[in-house]
mmCIF file of C-alpha atoms and ligand atoms in Angstrom:
data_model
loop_
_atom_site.group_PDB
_atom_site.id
_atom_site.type_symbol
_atom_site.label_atom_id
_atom_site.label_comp_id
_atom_site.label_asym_id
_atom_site.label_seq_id
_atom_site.Cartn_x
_atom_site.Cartn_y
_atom_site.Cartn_z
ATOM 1 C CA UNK A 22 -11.076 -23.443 -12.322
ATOM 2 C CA UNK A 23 -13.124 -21.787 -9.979
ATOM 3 C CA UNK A 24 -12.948 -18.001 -9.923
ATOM 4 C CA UNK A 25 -15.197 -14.735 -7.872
ATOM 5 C CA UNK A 26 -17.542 -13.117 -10.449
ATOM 6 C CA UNK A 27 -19.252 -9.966 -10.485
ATOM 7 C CA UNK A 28 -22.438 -10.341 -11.438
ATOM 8 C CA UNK A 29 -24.332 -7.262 -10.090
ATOM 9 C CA UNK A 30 -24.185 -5.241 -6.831
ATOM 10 C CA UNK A 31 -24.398 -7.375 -3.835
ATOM 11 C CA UNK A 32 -23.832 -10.374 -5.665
ATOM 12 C CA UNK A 33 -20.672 -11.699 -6.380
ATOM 13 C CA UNK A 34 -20.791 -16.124 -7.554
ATOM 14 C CA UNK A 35 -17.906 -18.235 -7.737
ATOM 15 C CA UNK A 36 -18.361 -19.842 -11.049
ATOM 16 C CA UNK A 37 -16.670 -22.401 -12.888
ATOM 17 C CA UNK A 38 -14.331 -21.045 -15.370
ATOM 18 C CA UNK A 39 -11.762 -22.052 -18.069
ATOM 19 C CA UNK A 40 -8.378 -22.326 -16.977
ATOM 20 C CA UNK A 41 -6.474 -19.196 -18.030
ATOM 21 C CA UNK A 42 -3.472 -19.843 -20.653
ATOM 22 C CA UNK A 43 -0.681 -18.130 -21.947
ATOM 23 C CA UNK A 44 -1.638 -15.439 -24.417
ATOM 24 C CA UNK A 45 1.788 -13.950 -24.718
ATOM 25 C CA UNK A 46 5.113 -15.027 -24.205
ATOM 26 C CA UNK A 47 5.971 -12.481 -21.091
ATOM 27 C CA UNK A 48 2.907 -13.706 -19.845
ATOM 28 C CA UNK A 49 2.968 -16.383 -16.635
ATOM 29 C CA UNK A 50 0.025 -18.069 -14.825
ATOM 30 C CA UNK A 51 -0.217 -18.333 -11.069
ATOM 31 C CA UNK A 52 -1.354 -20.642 -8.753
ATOM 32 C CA UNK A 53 -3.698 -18.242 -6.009
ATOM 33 C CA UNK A 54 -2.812 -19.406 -2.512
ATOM 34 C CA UNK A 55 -4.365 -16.274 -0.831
ATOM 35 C CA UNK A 56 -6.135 -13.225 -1.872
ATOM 36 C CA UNK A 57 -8.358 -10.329 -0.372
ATOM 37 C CA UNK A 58 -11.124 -7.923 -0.911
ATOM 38 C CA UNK A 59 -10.133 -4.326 -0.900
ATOM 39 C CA UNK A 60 -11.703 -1.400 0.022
ATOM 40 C CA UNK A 61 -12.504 -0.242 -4.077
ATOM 41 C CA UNK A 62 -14.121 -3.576 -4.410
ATOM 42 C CA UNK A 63 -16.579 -2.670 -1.738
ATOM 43 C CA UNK A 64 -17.760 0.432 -4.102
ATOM 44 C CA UNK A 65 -18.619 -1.964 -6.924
ATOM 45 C CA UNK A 66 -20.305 -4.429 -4.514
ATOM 46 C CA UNK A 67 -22.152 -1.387 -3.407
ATOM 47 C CA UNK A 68 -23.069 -0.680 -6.951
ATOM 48 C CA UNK A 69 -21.420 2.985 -6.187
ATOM 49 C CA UNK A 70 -18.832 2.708 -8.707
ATOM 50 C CA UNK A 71 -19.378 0.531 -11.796
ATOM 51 C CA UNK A 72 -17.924 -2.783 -12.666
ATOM 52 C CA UNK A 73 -18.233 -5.014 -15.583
ATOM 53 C CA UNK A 74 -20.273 -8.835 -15.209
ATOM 54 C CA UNK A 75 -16.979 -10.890 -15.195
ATOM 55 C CA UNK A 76 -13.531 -12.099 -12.802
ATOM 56 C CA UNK A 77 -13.250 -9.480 -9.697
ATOM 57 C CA UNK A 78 -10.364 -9.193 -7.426
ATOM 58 C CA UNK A 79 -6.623 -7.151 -7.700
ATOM 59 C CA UNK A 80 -4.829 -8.606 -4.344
ATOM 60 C CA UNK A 81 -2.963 -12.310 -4.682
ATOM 61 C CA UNK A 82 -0.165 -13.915 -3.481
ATOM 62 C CA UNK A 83 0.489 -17.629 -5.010
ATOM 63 C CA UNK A 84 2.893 -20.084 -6.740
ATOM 64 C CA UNK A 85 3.851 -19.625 -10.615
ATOM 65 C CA UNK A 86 2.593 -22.596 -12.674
ATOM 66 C CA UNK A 87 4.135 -21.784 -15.896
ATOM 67 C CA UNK A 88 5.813 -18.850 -17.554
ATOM 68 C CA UNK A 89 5.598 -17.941 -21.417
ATOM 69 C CA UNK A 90 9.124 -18.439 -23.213
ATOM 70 C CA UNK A 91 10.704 -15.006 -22.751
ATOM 71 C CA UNK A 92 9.965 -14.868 -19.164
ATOM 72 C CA UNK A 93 13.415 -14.876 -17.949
ATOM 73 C CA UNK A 94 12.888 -14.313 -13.964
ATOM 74 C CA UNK A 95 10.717 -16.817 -12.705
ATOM 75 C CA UNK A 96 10.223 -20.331 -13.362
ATOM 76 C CA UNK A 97 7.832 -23.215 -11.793
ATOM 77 C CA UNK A 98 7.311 -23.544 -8.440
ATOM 78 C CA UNK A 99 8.535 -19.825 -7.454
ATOM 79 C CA UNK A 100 6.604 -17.590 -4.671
ATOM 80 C CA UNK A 101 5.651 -14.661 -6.186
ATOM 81 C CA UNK A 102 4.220 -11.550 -4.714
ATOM 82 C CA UNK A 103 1.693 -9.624 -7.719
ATOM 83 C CA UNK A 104 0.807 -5.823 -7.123
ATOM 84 C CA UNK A 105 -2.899 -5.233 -7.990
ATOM 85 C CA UNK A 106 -2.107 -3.616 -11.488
ATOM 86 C CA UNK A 107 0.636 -5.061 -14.061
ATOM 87 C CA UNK A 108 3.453 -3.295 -15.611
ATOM 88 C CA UNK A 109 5.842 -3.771 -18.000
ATOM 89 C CA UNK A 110 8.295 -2.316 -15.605
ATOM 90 C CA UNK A 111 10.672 -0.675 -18.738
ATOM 91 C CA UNK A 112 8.525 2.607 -19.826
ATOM 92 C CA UNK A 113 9.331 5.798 -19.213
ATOM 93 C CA UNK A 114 6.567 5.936 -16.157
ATOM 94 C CA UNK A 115 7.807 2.608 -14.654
ATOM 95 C CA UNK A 116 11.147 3.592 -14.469
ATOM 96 C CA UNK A 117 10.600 6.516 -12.451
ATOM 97 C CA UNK A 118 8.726 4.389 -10.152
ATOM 98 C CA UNK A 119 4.768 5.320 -11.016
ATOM 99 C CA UNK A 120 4.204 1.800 -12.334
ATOM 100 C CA UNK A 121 0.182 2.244 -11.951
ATOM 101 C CA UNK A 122 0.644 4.278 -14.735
ATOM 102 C CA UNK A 123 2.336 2.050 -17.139
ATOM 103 C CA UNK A 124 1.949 2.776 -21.192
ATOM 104 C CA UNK A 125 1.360 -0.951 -21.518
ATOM 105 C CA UNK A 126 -0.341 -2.073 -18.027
ATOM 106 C CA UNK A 127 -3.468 -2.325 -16.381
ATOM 107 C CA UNK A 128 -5.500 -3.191 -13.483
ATOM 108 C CA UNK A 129 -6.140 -7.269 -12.531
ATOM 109 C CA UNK A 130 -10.138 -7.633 -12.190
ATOM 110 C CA UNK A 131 -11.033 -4.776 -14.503
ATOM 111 C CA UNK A 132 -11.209 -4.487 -18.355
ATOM 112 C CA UNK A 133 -12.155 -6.902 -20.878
ATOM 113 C CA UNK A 134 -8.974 -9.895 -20.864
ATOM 114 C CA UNK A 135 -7.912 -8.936 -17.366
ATOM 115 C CA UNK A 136 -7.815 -11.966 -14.602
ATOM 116 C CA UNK A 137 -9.111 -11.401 -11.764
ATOM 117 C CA UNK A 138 -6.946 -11.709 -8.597
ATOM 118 C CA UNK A 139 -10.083 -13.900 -6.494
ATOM 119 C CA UNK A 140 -9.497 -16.812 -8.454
ATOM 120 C CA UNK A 141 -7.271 -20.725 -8.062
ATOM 121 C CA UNK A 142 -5.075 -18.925 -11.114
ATOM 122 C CA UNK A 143 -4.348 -15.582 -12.474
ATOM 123 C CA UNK A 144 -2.621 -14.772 -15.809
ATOM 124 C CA UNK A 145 0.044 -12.265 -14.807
ATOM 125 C CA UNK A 146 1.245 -10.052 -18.233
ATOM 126 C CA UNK A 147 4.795 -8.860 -18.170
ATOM 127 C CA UNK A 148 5.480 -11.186 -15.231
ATOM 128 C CA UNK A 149 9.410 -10.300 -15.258
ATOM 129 C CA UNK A 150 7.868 -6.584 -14.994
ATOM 130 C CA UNK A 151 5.183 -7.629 -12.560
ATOM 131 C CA UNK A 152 5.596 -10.235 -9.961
ATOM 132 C CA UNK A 153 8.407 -10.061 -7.106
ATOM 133 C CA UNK A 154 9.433 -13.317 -5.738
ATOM 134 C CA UNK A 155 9.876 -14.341 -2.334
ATOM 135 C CA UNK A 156 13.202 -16.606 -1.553
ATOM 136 C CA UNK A 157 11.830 -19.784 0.173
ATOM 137 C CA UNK A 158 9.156 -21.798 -0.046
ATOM 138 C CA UNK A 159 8.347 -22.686 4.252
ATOM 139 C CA UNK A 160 5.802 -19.078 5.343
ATOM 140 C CA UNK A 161 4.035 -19.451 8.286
ATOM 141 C CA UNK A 162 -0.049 -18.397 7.198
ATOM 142 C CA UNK A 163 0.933 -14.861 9.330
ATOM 143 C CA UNK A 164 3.819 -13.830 7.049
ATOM 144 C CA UNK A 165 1.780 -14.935 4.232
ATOM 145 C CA UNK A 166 -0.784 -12.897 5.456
ATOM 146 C CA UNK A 167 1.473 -9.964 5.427
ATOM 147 C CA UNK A 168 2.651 -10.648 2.223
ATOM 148 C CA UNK A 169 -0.647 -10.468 0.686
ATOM 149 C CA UNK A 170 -0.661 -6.907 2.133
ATOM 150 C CA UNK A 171 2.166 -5.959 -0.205
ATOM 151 C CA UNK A 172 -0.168 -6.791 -3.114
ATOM 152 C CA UNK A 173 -2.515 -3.436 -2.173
ATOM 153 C CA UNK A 174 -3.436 -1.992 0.793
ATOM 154 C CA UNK A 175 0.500 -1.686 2.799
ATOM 155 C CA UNK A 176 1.898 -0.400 -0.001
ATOM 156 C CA UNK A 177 -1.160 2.265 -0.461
ATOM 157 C CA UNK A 178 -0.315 3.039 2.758
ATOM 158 C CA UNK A 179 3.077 3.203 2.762
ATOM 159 C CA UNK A 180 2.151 5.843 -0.494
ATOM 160 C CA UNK A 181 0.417 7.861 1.296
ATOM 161 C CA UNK A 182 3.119 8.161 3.424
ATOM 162 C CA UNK A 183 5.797 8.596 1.151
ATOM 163 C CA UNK A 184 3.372 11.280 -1.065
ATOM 164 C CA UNK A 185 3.507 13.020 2.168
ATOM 165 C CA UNK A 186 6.684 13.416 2.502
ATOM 166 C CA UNK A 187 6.556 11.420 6.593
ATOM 167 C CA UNK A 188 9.697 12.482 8.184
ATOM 168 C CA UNK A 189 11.720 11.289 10.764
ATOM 169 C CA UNK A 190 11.438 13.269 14.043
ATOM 170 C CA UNK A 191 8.254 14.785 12.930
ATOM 171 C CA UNK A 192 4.427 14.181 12.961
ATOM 172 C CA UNK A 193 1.967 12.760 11.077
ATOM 173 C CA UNK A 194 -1.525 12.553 10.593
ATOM 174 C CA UNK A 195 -3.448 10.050 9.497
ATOM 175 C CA UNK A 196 -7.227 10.866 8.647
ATOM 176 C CA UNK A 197 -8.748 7.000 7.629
ATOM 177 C CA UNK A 198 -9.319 4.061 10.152
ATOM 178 C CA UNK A 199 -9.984 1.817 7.216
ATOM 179 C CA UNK A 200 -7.528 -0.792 6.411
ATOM 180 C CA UNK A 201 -5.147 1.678 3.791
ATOM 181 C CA UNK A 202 -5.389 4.201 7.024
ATOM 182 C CA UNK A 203 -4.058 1.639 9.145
ATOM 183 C CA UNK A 204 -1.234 0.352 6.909
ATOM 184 C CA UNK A 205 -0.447 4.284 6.736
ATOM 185 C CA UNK A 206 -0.158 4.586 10.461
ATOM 186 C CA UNK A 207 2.224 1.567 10.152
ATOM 187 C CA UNK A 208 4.441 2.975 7.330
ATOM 188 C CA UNK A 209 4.507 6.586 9.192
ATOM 189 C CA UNK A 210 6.436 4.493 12.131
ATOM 190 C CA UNK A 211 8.476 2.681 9.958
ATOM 191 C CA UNK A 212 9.660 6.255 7.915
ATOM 192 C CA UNK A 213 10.317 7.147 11.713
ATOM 193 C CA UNK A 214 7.454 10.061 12.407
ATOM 194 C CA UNK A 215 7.487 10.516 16.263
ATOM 195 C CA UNK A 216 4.221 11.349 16.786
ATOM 196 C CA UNK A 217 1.414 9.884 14.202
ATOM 197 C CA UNK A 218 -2.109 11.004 15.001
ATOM 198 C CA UNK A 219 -5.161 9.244 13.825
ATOM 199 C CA UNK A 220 -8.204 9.977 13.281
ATOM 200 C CA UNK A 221 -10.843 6.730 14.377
ATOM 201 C CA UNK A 222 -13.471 6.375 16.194
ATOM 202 C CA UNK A 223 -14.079 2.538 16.329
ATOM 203 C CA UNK A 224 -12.272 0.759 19.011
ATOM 204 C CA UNK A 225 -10.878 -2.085 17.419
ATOM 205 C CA UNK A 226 -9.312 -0.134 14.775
ATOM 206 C CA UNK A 227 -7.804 1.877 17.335
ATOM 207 C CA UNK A 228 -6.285 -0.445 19.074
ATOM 208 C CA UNK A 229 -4.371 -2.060 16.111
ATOM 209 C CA UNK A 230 -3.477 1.746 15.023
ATOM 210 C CA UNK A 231 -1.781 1.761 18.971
ATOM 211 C CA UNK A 232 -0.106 -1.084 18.280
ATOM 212 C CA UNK A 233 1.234 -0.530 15.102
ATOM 213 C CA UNK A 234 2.774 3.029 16.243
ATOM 214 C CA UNK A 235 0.129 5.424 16.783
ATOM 215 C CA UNK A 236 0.474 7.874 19.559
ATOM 216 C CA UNK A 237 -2.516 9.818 19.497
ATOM 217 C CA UNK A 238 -6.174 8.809 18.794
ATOM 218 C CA UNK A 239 -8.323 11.767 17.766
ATOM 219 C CA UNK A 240 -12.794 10.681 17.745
ATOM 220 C CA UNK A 241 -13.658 13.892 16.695
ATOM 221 C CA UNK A 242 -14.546 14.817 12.526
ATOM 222 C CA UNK A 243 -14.425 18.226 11.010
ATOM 223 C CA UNK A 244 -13.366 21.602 12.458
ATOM 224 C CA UNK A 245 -13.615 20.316 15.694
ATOM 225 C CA UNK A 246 -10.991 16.942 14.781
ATOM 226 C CA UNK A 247 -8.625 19.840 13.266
ATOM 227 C CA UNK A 248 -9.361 21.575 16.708
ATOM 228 C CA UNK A 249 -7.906 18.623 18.702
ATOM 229 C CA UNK A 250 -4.720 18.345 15.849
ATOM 230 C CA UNK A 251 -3.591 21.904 16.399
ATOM 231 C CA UNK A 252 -3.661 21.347 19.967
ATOM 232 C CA UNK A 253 -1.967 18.247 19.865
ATOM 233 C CA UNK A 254 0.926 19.621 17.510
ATOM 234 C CA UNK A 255 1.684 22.943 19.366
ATOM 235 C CA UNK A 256 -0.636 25.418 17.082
ATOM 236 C CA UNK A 257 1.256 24.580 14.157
ATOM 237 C CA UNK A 258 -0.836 21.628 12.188
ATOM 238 C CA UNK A 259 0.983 18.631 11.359
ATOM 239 C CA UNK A 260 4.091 18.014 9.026
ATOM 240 C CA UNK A 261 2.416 15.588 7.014
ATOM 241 C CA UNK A 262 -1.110 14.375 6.635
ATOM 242 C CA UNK A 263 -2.529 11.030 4.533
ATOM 243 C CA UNK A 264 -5.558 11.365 3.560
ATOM 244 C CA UNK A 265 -6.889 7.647 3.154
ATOM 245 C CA UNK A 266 -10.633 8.374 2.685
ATOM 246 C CA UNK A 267 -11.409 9.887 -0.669
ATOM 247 C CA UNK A 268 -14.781 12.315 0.676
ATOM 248 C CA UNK A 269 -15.227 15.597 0.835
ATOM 249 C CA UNK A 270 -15.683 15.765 3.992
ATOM 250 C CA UNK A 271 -11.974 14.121 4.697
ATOM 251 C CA UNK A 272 -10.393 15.992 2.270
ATOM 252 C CA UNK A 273 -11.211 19.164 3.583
ATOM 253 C CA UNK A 274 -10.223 18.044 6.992
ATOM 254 C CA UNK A 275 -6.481 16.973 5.751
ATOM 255 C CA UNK A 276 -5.942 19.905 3.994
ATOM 256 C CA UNK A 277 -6.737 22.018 6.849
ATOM 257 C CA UNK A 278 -4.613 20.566 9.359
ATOM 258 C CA UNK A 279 -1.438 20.872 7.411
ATOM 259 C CA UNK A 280 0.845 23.050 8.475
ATOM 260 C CA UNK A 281 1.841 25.972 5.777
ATOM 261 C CA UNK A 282 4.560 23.805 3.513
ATOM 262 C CA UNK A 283 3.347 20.573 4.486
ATOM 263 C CA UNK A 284 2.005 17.820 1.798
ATOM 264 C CA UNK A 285 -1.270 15.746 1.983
ATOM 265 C CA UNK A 286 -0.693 12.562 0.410
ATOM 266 C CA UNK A 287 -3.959 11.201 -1.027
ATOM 267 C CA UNK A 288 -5.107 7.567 -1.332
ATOM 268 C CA UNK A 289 -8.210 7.566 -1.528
ATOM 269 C CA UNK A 290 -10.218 7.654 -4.531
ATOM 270 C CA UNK A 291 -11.988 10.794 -4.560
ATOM 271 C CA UNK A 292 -15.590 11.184 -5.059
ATOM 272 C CA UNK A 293 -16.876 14.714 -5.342
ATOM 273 C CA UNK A 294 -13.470 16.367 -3.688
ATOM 274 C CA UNK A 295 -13.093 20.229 -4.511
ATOM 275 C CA UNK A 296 -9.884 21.059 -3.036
ATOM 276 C CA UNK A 297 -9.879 24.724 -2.054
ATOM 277 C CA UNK A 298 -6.774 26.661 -4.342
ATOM 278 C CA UNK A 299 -6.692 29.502 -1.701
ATOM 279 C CA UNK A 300 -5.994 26.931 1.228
ATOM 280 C CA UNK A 301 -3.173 25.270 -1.054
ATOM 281 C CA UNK A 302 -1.922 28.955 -2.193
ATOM 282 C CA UNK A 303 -1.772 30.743 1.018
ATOM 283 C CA UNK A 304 -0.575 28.034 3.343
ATOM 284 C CA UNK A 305 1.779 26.443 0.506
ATOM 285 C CA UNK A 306 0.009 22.994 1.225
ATOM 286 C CA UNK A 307 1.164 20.485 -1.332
ATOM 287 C CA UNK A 308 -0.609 17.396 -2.520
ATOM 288 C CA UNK A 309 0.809 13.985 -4.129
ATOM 289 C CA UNK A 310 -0.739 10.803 -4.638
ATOM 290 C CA UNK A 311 -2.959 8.698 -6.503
ATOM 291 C CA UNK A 312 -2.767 4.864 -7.180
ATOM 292 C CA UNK A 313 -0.046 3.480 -5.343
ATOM 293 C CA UNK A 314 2.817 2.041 -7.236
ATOM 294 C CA UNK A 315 3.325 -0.946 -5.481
ATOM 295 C CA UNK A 316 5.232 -2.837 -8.038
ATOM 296 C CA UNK A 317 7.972 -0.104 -6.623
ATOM 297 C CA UNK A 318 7.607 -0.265 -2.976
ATOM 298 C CA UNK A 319 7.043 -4.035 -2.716
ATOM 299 C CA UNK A 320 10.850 -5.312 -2.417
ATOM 300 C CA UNK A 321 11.654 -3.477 -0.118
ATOM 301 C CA UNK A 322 8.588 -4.026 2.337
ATOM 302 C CA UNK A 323 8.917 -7.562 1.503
ATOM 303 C CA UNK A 324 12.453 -7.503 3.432
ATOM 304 C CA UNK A 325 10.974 -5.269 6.018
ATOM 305 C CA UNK A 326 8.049 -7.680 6.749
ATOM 306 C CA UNK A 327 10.706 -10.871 6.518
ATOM 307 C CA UNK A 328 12.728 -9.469 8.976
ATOM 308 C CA UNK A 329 9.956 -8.519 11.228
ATOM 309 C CA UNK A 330 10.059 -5.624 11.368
ATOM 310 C CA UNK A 331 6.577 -4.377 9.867
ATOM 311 C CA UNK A 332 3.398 -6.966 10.334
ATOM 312 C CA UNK A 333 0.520 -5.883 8.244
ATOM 313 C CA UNK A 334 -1.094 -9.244 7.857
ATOM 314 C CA UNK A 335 -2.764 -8.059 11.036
ATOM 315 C CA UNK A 336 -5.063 -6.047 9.217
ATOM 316 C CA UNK A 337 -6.994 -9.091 8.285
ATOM 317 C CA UNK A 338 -10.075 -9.826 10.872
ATOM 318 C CA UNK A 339 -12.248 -11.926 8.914
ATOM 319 C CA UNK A 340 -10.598 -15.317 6.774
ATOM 320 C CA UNK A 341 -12.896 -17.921 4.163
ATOM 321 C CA UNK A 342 -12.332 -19.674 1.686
ATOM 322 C CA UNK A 343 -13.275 -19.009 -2.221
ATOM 323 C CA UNK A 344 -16.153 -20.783 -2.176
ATOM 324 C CA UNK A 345 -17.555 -18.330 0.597
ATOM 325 C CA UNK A 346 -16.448 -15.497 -1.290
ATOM 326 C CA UNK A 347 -19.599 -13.108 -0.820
ATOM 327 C CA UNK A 348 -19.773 -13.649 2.968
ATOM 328 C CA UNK A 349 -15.568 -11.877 2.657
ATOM 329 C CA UNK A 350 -17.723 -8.625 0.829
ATOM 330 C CA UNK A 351 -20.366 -8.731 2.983
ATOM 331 C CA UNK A 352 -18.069 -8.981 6.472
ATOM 332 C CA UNK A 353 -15.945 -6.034 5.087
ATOM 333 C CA UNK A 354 -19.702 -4.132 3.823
ATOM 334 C CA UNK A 355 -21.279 -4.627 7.313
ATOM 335 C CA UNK A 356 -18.533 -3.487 9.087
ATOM 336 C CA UNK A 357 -17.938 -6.509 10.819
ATOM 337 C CA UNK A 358 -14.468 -6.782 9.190
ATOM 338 C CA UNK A 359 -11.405 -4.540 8.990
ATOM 339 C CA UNK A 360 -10.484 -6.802 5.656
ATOM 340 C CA UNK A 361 -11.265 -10.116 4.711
ATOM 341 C CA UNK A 362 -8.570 -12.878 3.866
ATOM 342 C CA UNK A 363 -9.617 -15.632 0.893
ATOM 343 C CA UNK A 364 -7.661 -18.806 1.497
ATOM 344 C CA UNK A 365 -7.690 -19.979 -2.359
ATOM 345 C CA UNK A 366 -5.360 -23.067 -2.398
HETATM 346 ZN ZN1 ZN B 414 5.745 0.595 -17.785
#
């Protein structure tokens, strides 16, 4: 098969591979009919982060091929949905819904046996644990679109959202125009916050963040951003915030915009975040978050996204095929892509 491989920072080949097989019996092996670069791949393109030479990728949607003998849930032919880390879904950890941190998972496209998810098949461990199917077989390419969201970056957002603690009636702010920010704005309206502020100063990312439920836009960073959030929420800082950046810089703006009791939910990965204890202490600012349990979320946005009521597959500007792989990094590393779609098969 042909799969995406990391070889070194700003070079990622598709190579031919061998097929991958069934090394355990819970395992399965999928059939890739879409997948996507994410935002954490773009930090080992960048050669910020490190990654090893091998299969890249943790976002696919495709068709299961063939299941090990004691997977019980899926068979041939079914339309599964994977999250971008697998899970046995029976630990202590998975069943209180924090599946990313499964004693016997890990992360697709890292580690030394993982598959990666930019590839014509994936082996899927645990796949009863894992996978979630979609009923039906007829998906237009825009709900598949959206269901490739569920793999990653919607249901980061929608943790953000829920690590906040996004209420109905109330506000929320969103400090990220990248494509987990967006998905965040998105999961703020469907949790039912009234007023969702984000922070974005590129125009076409503004406009989808309008469509998708935001009421204000806020273009300025730092103390004077925080300025305009006061201003907008009355003096009193927002209710919740989602911080969907992972700097310094955008750290220290979420934390101080909350209003004393509020939560910052945190997405993104930080690098070189010192989170001040006296702002937490004195203001009684909480924070949640981390790696996004998607496993847990994805049913339920699934039925959100088939009944149309949520459309994230709009977050995709830029759409290639496998073989043009490095041109979906490079869109997303110029900036001349929100996120990149890979039609596999
Ligand atoms: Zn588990």
């Amino acid at each position: 098969m042909r799969a995406a491989i990391f070889q070194a920072k700003y070079q990622i080949d598709v190579k031919e591979v061998p097929d991958p097989v069934i090394q355990k019996n819970t395992d399965a092996i999928v059939k890739v009919v879409m997948a996507c670069v994410c935002g954490s791949d773009l930090w080992y393109y960048r050669g910020i982060a490190e990654h090893q030479q091998g299969p890249i990728g943790h976002e696919f949607i495709g068709i299961i091929e063939e299941v090990g003998s004691e997977v019980a849930l899926f068979a041939k032919g079914d339309f599964v949905i994977s999250p971008f880390a697998f899970s046995d879904n029976t630990c202590p950890h998975c069943r209180v819904g924090f599946h990313t941190a499964c004693v016997n998972g890990s992360f697709f496209g890292m580690g030394e046996n993982n598959d990666g998810g930019q590839a014509e098949f994936v082996r899927v461990p645990f796949a009863d644990g894992t996978l979630v199917k979609a009923e039906g077989s007829d998906f237009s390419d825009d709900m598949l679109a959206s269901f490739l969201t569920l793999s990653d970056v919607m249901s980061t957002g929608y943790h953000a959202a829920v690590s906040a603690n996004v209420k109905k009636g109330g506000n929320a702010v969103i400090v990220g125009d990248g494509a987990v920010g967006l998905s965040a704005v998105l999961s703020a309206k469907l949790l039912g916050a009234e007023q969702i502020i984000i922070i974005s100063r590129h125009e076409t990312r503004q406009r989808l963040a309008r469509e998708w439920g935001a009421t204000h836009i806020v273009e300025e960073r730092g103390e004077a951003g925080v300025k305009v959030v006061r201003a907008i929420t009355a003096a009193v800082g927002a209710d919740a915030v989602m911080e969907c950046v992972g700097t310094k810089e955008s750290n220290e703006m979420a934390f101080a915009m909350a209003r004393p009791g509020a939560v910052v939910g945190r997405v993104g990965v930080p690098h070189e975040v010192v989170i001040n204890p006296n702002v937490t202490f004195f203001y009684n600012v909480g924070m949640r978050g981390g790696p996004a349990p998607a496993r847990a979320y994805i049913p339920n946005l699934l039925g959100e996204v088939i009944k149309g009521k949520i459309n994230p597959g709009k977050v995709f500007d830029f759409v290639t095929d496998l073989d043009n792989v490095s041109e979906a990094y490079a869109a997303m590393d110029e900036r001349r892509a929100i996120k990149s779609l890979i039609k596999v098969s």
